[in-house]
PDB file of C-alpha atoms in Angstrom:
ATOM      1  CA  MET A   1      -1.111 -16.454 -15.992  1.00 51.00           C
ATOM      2  CA  PHE A   2       1.413 -14.335 -14.023  1.00 59.00           C
ATOM      3  CA  ALA A   3       5.010 -15.465 -13.488  1.00 68.00           C
ATOM      4  CA  GLU A   4       6.091 -15.958  -9.911  1.00 79.00           C
ATOM      5  CA  LEU A   5       6.812 -12.706  -8.155  1.00 82.00           C
ATOM      6  CA  PRO A   6      10.250 -11.885  -6.888  1.00 90.00           C
ATOM      7  CA  ALA A   7      10.565 -11.924  -3.118  1.00 93.00           C
ATOM      8  CA  PHE A   8      11.216  -8.172  -3.040  1.00 96.00           C
ATOM      9  CA  ALA A   9      11.666  -5.080  -5.243  1.00 96.00           C
ATOM     10  CA  ALA A  10      13.366  -1.796  -4.269  1.00 97.00           C
ATOM     11  CA  TRP A  11      13.660   1.506  -6.026  1.00 95.00           C
ATOM     12  CA  ARG A  12      14.726   5.126  -5.424  1.00 96.00           C
ATOM     13  CA  PHE A  13      12.553   8.129  -6.339  1.00 90.00           C
ATOM     14  CA  VAL A  14      14.241  10.953  -8.201  1.00 85.00           C
ATOM     15  CA  ASP A  15      13.154  14.402  -9.497  1.00 83.00           C
ATOM     16  CA  ALA A  16      10.047  15.846  -7.747  1.00 79.00           C
ATOM     17  CA  VAL A  17      10.267  13.298  -4.879  1.00 89.00           C
ATOM     18  CA  ASP A  18      13.520  12.194  -3.246  1.00 92.00           C
ATOM     19  CA  GLY A  19      13.087   8.901  -1.428  1.00 95.00           C
ATOM     20  CA  PHE A  20      13.226   5.171  -1.351  1.00 96.00           C
ATOM     21  CA  GLU A  21      10.671   2.308  -1.407  1.00 97.00           C
ATOM     22  CA  VAL A  22      10.889  -1.406  -0.786  1.00 98.00           C
ATOM     23  CA  LEU A  23       8.196  -3.982  -1.470  1.00 97.00           C
ATOM     24  CA  TYR A  24       8.015  -7.593  -0.239  1.00 97.00           C
ATOM     25  CA  ALA A  25       5.803  -9.950  -2.156  1.00 94.00           C
ATOM     26  CA  ARG A  26       4.372 -13.332  -1.400  1.00 92.00           C
ATOM     27  CA  PRO A  27       1.147 -14.981  -2.691  1.00 89.00           C
ATOM     28  CA  GLY A  28      -1.806 -13.012  -1.504  1.00 92.00           C
ATOM     29  CA  LEU A  29       0.175 -10.308   0.298  1.00 95.00           C
ATOM     30  CA  LEU A  30       2.214  -7.247  -0.717  1.00 96.00           C
ATOM     31  CA  ARG A  31       3.835  -5.176   1.997  1.00 97.00           C
ATOM     32  CA  GLY A  32       6.246  -2.420   1.876  1.00 98.00           C
ATOM     33  CA  HIS A  33       7.737   0.793   3.226  1.00 97.00           C
ATOM     34  CA  THR A  34       8.587   4.126   1.684  1.00 97.00           C
ATOM     35  CA  SER A  35      10.065   7.342   2.944  1.00 97.00           C
ATOM     36  CA  ALA A  36      10.710  10.441   1.018  1.00 95.00           C
ATOM     37  CA  VAL A  37      10.718  14.234   0.910  1.00 93.00           C
ATOM     38  CA  GLU A  38       8.279  15.888  -1.478  1.00 90.00           C
ATOM     39  CA  ASP A  39       7.800  19.608  -1.912  1.00 90.00           C
ATOM     40  CA  GLY A  40       9.975  20.119   1.218  1.00 91.00           C
ATOM     41  CA  ARG A  41       7.842  17.829   3.370  1.00 94.00           C
ATOM     42  CA  ALA A  42       9.124  14.530   4.730  1.00 96.00           C
ATOM     43  CA  TYR A  43       6.900  11.428   5.062  1.00 96.00           C
ATOM     44  CA  ALA A  44       7.114   7.782   5.866  1.00 97.00           C
ATOM     45  CA  VAL A  45       4.528   5.158   4.830  1.00 97.00           C
ATOM     46  CA  ARG A  46       4.153   1.399   5.610  1.00 98.00           C
ATOM     47  CA  TYR A  47       1.513  -0.649   3.866  1.00 98.00           C
ATOM     48  CA  GLU A  48       0.072  -4.196   3.601  1.00 98.00           C
ATOM     49  CA  ILE A  49      -2.159  -5.154   0.654  1.00 97.00           C
ATOM     50  CA  THR A  50      -4.085  -8.356   0.864  1.00 96.00           C
ATOM     51  CA  LEU A  51      -5.096  -9.895  -2.492  1.00 93.00           C
ATOM     52  CA  ASP A  52      -7.509 -12.680  -3.264  1.00 91.00           C
ATOM     53  CA  ALA A  53      -6.815 -15.664  -5.603  1.00 88.00           C
ATOM     54  CA  ARG A  54      -7.831 -13.545  -8.621  1.00 87.00           C
ATOM     55  CA  TRP A  55      -5.370 -10.754  -7.736  1.00 86.00           C
ATOM     56  CA  ARG A  56      -8.082  -8.382  -6.573  1.00 90.00           C
ATOM     57  CA  THR A  57      -7.247  -6.110  -3.686  1.00 93.00           C
ATOM     58  CA  ARG A  58      -9.419  -7.131  -0.749  1.00 96.00           C
ATOM     59  CA  GLU A  59      -7.756  -4.922   1.991  1.00 97.00           C
ATOM     60  CA  ALA A  60      -5.107  -2.309   2.170  1.00 97.00           C
ATOM     61  CA  ARG A  61      -3.730  -1.065   5.478  1.00 98.00           C
ATOM     62  CA  VAL A  62      -1.662   2.069   5.303  1.00 98.00           C
ATOM     63  CA  TRP A  63       0.256   3.666   8.156  1.00 98.00           C
ATOM     64  CA  SER A  64       1.728   7.082   7.578  1.00 97.00           C
ATOM     65  CA  ASP A  65       3.823   9.500   9.558  1.00 97.00           C
ATOM     66  CA  THR A  66       4.364  13.186   8.788  1.00 96.00           C
ATOM     67  CA  LEU A  67       5.010  16.335  10.728  1.00 95.00           C
ATOM     68  CA  ASP A  68       1.274  16.390  11.375  1.00 95.00           C
ATOM     69  CA  GLY A  69       1.555  13.003  13.294  1.00 97.00           C
ATOM     70  CA  PRO A  70       0.831   9.365  12.574  1.00 97.00           C
ATOM     71  CA  ARG A  71      -2.237   8.091  10.856  1.00 97.00           C
ATOM     72  CA  GLU A  72      -3.704   4.699   9.931  1.00 97.00           C
ATOM     73  CA  THR A  73      -6.248   4.056   7.127  1.00 97.00           C
ATOM     74  CA  ILE A  74      -7.853   0.755   6.309  1.00 97.00           C
ATOM     75  CA  LEU A  75      -9.508   0.207   2.916  1.00 97.00           C
ATOM     76  CA  ARG A  76     -11.565  -2.938   2.298  1.00 97.00           C
ATOM     77  CA  SER A  77     -13.161  -4.328  -0.819  1.00 94.00           C
ATOM     78  CA  ASP A  78     -15.832  -6.940  -1.362  1.00 90.00           C
ATOM     79  CA  GLY A  79     -14.066  -7.886  -4.637  1.00 85.00           C
ATOM     80  CA  ASP A  80     -16.930  -6.542  -6.773  1.00 86.00           C
ATOM     81  CA  GLY A  81     -16.069  -2.815  -6.737  1.00 87.00           C
ATOM     82  CA  ARG A  82     -17.536  -1.806  -3.368  1.00 92.00           C
ATOM     83  CA  TRP A  83     -15.116  -0.246  -0.871  1.00 95.00           C
ATOM     84  CA  THR A  84     -15.065   0.950   2.665  1.00 95.00           C
ATOM     85  CA  VAL A  85     -12.546   3.412   4.186  1.00 95.00           C
ATOM     86  CA  ASP A  86     -12.069   2.973   7.884  1.00 95.00           C
ATOM     87  CA  GLY A  87     -15.325   1.163   8.054  1.00 93.00           C
ATOM     88  CA  ASP A  88     -17.395   3.747   6.113  1.00 92.00           C
ATOM     89  CA  ARG A  89     -18.680   3.119   2.671  1.00 93.00           C
ATOM     90  CA  ALA A  90     -16.455   4.859   0.146  1.00 91.00           C
ATOM     91  CA  PRO A  91     -18.052   7.560  -2.154  1.00 84.00           C
ATOM     92  CA  VAL A  92     -18.625   6.353  -5.723  1.00 76.00           C
TER      93      VAL A  92
END
């Protein structure tokens, strides 16, 4: 069995990516933010990952922002390996 998760974790990226990420954890939910510069391009990402009782990802919502503009993506799983991306079945 897993030990209890810490309430948060934070780390800095170095080398190819220069940035920072913070993750907040509670049972059934991971959420976090990251911002960085990679290959001369800045980006910011916010995410929420919903887990079931067996630690399987059931949904991941990802909001990103770049020079190209904001974007939201929603991934969902049935828990048995089948996924959708923004409501469409994901390729195998």
